[in-house]
PDB file of C-alpha atoms and ligand atoms in Angstrom:
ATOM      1  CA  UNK K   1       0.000   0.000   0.000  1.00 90.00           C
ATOM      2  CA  UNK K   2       0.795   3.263  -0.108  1.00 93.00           C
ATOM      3  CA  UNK K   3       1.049   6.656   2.207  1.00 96.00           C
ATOM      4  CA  UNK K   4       1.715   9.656   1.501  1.00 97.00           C
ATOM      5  CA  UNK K   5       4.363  11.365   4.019  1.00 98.00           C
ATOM      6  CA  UNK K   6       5.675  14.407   3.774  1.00 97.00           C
ATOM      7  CA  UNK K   7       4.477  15.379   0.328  1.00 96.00           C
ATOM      8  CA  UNK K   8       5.990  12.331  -0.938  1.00 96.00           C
ATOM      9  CA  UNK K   9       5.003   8.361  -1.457  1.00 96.00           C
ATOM     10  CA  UNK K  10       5.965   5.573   0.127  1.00 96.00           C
ATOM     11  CA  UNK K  11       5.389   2.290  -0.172  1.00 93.00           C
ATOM     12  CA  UNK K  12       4.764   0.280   2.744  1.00 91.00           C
ATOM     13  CA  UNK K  13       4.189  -3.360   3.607  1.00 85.00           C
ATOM     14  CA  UNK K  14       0.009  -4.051   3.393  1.00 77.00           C
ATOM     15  CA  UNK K  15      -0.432  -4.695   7.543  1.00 85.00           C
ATOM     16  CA  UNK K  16      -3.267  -3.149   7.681  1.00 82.00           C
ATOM     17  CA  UNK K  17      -3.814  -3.279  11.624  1.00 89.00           C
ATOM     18  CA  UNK K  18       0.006  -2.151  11.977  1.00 93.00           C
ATOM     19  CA  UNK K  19       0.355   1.088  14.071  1.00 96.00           C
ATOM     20  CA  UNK K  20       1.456   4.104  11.609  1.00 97.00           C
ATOM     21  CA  UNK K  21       3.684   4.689  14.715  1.00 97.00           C
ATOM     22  CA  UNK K  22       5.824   1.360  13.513  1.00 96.00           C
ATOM     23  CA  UNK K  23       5.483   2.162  10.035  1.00 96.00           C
ATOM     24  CA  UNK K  24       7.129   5.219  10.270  1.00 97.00           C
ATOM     25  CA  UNK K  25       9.960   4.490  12.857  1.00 97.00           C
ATOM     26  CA  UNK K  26      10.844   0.542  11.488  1.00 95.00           C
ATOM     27  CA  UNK K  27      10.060   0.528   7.702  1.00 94.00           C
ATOM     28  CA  UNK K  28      11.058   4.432   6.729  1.00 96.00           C
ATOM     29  CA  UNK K  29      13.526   5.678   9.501  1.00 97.00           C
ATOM     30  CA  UNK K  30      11.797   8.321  10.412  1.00 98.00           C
ATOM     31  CA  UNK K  31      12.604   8.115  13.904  1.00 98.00           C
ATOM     32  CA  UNK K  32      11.360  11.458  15.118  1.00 98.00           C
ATOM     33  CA  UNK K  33       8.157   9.999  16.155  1.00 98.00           C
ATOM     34  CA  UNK K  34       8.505   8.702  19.578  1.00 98.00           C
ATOM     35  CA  UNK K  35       7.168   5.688  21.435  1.00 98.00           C
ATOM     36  CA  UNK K  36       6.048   6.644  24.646  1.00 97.00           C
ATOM     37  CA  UNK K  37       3.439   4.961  26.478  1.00 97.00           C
ATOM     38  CA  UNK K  38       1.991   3.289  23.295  1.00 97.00           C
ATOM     39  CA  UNK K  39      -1.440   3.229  24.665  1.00 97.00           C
ATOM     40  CA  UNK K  40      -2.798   7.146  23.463  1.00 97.00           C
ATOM     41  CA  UNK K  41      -2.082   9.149  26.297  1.00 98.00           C
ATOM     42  CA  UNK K  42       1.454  10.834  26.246  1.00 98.00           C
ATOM     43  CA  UNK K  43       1.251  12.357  22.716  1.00 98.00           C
ATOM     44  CA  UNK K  44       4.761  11.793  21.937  1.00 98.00           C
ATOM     45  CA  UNK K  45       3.861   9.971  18.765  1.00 98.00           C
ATOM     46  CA  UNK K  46       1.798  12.767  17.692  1.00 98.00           C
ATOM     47  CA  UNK K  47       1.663  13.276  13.710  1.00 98.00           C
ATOM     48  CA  UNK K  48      -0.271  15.493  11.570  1.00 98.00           C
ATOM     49  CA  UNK K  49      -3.311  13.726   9.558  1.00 98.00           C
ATOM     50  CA  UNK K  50      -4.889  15.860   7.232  1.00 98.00           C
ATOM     51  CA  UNK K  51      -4.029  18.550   9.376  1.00 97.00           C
ATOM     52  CA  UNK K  52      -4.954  17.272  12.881  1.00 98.00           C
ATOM     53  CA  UNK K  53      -2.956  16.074  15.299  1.00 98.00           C
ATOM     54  CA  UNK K  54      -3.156  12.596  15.901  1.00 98.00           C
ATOM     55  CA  UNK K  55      -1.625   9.618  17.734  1.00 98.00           C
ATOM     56  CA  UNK K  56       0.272   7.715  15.652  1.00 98.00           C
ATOM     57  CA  UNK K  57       0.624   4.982  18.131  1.00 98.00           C
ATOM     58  CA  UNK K  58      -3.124   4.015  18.034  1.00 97.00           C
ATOM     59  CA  UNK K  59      -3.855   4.811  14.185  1.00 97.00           C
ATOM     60  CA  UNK K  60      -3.792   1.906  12.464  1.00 95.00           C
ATOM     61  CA  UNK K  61      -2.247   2.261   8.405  1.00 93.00           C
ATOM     62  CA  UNK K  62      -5.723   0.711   7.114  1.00 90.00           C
ATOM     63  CA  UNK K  63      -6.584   4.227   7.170  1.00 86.00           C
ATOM     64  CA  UNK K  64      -4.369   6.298   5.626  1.00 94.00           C
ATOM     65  CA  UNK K  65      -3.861   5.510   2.308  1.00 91.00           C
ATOM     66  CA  UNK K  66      -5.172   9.016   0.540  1.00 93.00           C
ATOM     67  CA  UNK K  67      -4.589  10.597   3.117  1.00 97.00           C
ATOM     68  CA  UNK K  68      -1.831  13.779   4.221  1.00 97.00           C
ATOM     69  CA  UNK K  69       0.688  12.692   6.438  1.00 98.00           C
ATOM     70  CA  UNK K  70       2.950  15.372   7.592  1.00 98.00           C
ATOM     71  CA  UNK K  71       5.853  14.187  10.617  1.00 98.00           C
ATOM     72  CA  UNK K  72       8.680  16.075  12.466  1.00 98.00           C
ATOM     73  CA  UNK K  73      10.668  15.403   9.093  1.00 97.00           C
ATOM     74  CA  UNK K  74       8.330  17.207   7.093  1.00 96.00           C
ATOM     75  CA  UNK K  75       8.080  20.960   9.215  1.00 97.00           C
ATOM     76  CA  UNK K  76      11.210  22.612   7.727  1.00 96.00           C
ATOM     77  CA  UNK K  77      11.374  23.329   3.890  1.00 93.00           C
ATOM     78  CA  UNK K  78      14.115  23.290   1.563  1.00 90.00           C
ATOM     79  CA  UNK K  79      15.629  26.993  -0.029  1.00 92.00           C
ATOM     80  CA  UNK K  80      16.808  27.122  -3.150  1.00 92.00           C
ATOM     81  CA  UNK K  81      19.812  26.923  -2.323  1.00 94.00           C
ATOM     82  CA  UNK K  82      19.822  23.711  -0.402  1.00 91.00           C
ATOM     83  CA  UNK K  83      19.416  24.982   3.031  1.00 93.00           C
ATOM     84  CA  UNK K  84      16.392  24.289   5.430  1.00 92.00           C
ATOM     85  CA  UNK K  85      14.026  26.763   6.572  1.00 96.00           C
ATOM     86  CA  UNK K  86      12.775  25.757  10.030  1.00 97.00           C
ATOM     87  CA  UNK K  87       9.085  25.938  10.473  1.00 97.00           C
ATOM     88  CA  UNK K  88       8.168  29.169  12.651  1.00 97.00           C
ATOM     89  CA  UNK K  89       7.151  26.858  15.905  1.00 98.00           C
ATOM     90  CA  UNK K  90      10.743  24.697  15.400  1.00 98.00           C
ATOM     91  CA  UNK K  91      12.344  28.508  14.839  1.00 97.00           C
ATOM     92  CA  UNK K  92      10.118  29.393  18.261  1.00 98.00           C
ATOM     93  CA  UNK K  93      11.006  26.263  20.244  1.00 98.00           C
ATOM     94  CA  UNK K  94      14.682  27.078  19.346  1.00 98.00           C
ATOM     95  CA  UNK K  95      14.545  30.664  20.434  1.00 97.00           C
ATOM     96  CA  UNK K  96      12.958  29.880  23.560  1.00 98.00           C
ATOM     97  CA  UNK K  97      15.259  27.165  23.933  1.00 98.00           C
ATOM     98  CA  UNK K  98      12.668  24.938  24.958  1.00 98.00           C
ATOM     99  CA  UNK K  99      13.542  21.508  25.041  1.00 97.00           C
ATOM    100  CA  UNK K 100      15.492  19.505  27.332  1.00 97.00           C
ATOM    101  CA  UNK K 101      15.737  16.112  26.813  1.00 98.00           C
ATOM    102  CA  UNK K 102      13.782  16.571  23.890  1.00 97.00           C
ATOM    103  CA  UNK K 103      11.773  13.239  23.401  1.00 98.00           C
ATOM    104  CA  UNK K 104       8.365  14.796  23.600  1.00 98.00           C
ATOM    105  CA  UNK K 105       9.292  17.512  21.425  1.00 98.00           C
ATOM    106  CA  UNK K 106       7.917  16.635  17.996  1.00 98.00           C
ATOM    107  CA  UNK K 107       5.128  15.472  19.581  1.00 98.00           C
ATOM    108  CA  UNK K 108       4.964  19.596  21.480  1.00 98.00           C
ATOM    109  CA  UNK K 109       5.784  20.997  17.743  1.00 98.00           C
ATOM    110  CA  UNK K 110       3.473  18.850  15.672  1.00 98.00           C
ATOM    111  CA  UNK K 111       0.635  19.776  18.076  1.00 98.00           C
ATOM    112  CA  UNK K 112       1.431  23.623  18.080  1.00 98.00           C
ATOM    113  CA  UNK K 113       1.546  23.023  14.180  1.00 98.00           C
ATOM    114  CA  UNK K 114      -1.545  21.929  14.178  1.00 98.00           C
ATOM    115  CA  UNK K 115      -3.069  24.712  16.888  1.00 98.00           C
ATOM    116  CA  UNK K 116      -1.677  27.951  14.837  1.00 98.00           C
ATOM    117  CA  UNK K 117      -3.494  26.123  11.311  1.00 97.00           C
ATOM    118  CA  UNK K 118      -7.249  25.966  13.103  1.00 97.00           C
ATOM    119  CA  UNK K 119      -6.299  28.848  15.363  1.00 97.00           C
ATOM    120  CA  UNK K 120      -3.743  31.397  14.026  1.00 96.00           C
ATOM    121  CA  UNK K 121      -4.521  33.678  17.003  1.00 96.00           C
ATOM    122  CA  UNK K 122      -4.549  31.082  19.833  1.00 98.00           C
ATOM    123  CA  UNK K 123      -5.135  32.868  23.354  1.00 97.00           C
ATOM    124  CA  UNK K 124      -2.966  31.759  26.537  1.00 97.00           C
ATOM    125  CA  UNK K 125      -6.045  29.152  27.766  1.00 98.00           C
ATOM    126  CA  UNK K 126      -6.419  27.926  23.849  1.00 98.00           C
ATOM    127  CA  UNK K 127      -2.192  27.338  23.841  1.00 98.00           C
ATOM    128  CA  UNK K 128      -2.777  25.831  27.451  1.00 97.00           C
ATOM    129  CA  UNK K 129      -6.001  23.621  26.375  1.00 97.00           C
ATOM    130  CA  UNK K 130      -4.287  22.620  23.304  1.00 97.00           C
ATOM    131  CA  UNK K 131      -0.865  22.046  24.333  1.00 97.00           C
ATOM    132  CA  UNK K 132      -1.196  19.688  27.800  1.00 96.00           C
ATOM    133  CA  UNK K 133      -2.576  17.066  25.315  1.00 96.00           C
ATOM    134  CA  UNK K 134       1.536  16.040  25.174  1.00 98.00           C
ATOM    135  CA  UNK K 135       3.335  15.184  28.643  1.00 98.00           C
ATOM    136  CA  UNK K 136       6.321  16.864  28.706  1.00 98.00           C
ATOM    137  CA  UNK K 137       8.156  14.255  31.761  1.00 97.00           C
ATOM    138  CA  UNK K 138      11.170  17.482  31.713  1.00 98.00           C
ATOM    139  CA  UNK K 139       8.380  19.714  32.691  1.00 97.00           C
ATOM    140  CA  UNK K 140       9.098  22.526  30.174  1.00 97.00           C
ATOM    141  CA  UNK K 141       5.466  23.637  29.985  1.00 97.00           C
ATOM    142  CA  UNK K 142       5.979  27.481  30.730  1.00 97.00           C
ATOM    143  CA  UNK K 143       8.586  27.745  28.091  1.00 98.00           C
ATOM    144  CA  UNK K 144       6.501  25.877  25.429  1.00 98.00           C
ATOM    145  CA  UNK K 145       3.686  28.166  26.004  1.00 98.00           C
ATOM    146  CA  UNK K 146       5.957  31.117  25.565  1.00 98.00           C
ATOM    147  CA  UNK K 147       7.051  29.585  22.310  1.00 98.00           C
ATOM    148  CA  UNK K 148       3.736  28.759  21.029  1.00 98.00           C
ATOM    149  CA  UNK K 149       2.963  32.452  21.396  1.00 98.00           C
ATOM    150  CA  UNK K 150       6.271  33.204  19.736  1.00 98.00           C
ATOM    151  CA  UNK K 151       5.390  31.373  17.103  1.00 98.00           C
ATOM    152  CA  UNK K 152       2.117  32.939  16.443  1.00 97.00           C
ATOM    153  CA  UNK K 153       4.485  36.634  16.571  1.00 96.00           C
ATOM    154  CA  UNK K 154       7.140  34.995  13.524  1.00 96.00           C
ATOM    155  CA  UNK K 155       3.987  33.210  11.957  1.00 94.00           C
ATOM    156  CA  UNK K 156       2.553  37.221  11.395  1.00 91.00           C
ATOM    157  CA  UNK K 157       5.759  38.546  10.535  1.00 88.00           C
ATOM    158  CA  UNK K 158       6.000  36.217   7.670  1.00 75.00           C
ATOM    159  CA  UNK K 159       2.133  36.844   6.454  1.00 59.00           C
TER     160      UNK K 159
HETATM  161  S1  FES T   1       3.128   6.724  22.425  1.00 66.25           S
HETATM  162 FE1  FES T   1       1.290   7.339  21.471  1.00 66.25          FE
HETATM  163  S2  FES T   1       0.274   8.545  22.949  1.00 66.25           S
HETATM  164 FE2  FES T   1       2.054   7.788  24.002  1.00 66.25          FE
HETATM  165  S1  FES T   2      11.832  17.803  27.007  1.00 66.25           S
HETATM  166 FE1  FES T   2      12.103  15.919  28.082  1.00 66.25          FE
HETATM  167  S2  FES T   2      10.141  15.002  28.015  1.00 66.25           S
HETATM  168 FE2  FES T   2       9.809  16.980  27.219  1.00 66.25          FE
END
């Protein structure tokens, strides 16, 4: 089957009950999805479906073929001249040097990504609401929600 990652295909072994989660980390190397609890709650596996964020460790690849897959991999984009542009909530979580061990962090970014596309103006309880879906076992909440709002400031710079 296929799936389409990152604005580009890849074919994967037809499993259909397989966790994306697996996919993604033992067929493709794309490794910066984490495994954390495995069972939904954490968030550290969090990808982008179709825009929303989503647990990759509980969505099985039965139903993603067709569908827009977007991962840690995906945020920064490629100049013309070869170099990467971070997203503006990787550029955020940089300049607030947020993380600290780091293994919950595309998990964070992924689900900020998703926040600033439904909500471009998020207030501090919408950042709060939104963003305490992903345990963070460092505790770096207070500078994530200063980078989420940071991110919404470089976001409207670059509109
Ligand atoms: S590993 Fe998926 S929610 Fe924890
Ligand atoms: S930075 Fe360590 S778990 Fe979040």
């Amino acid at each position: 089957m296929q799936l389409m990652i990152n604005d580009r295909n890849y074919e994967v072994p037809a499993e259909p009950e397989r966790p994306l989660l697996w996919v993604l980390r033992d067929e493709l190397g794309l490794t910066g999805t984490k495994f954390g609890c495995g069972v939904g709650v954490c968030g550290s596996c969090t990808v982008l479906i179709d825009g929303v964020a989503t647990r990759s460790c509980l969505t099985s690849v039965s139903a993603l073929e067709g569908r827009r897959i977007r991962t840690i991999e995906g945020l920064a984009v490629e100049e013309p001249d070869g170099s990467l542009k971070l997203h503006p909530v990787q550029q955020a979580f940089l300049e607030e040097q947020v993380p600290q061990c780091s293994y919950c962090m595309s998990g964070q970014m992924l689900t900020a990504v998703a926040l600033l596309e439904k909500n471009p103006r998020p207030d501090d309880q919408d950042i709060l609401d939104e963003m305490s879906r992903v345990y963070c076992r460092c505790g770096t909440y207070n500078r994530i929600q200063r980078a989420v709002k940071r991110a919404v400031e470089i976001q409207a710079g670059q509109a």
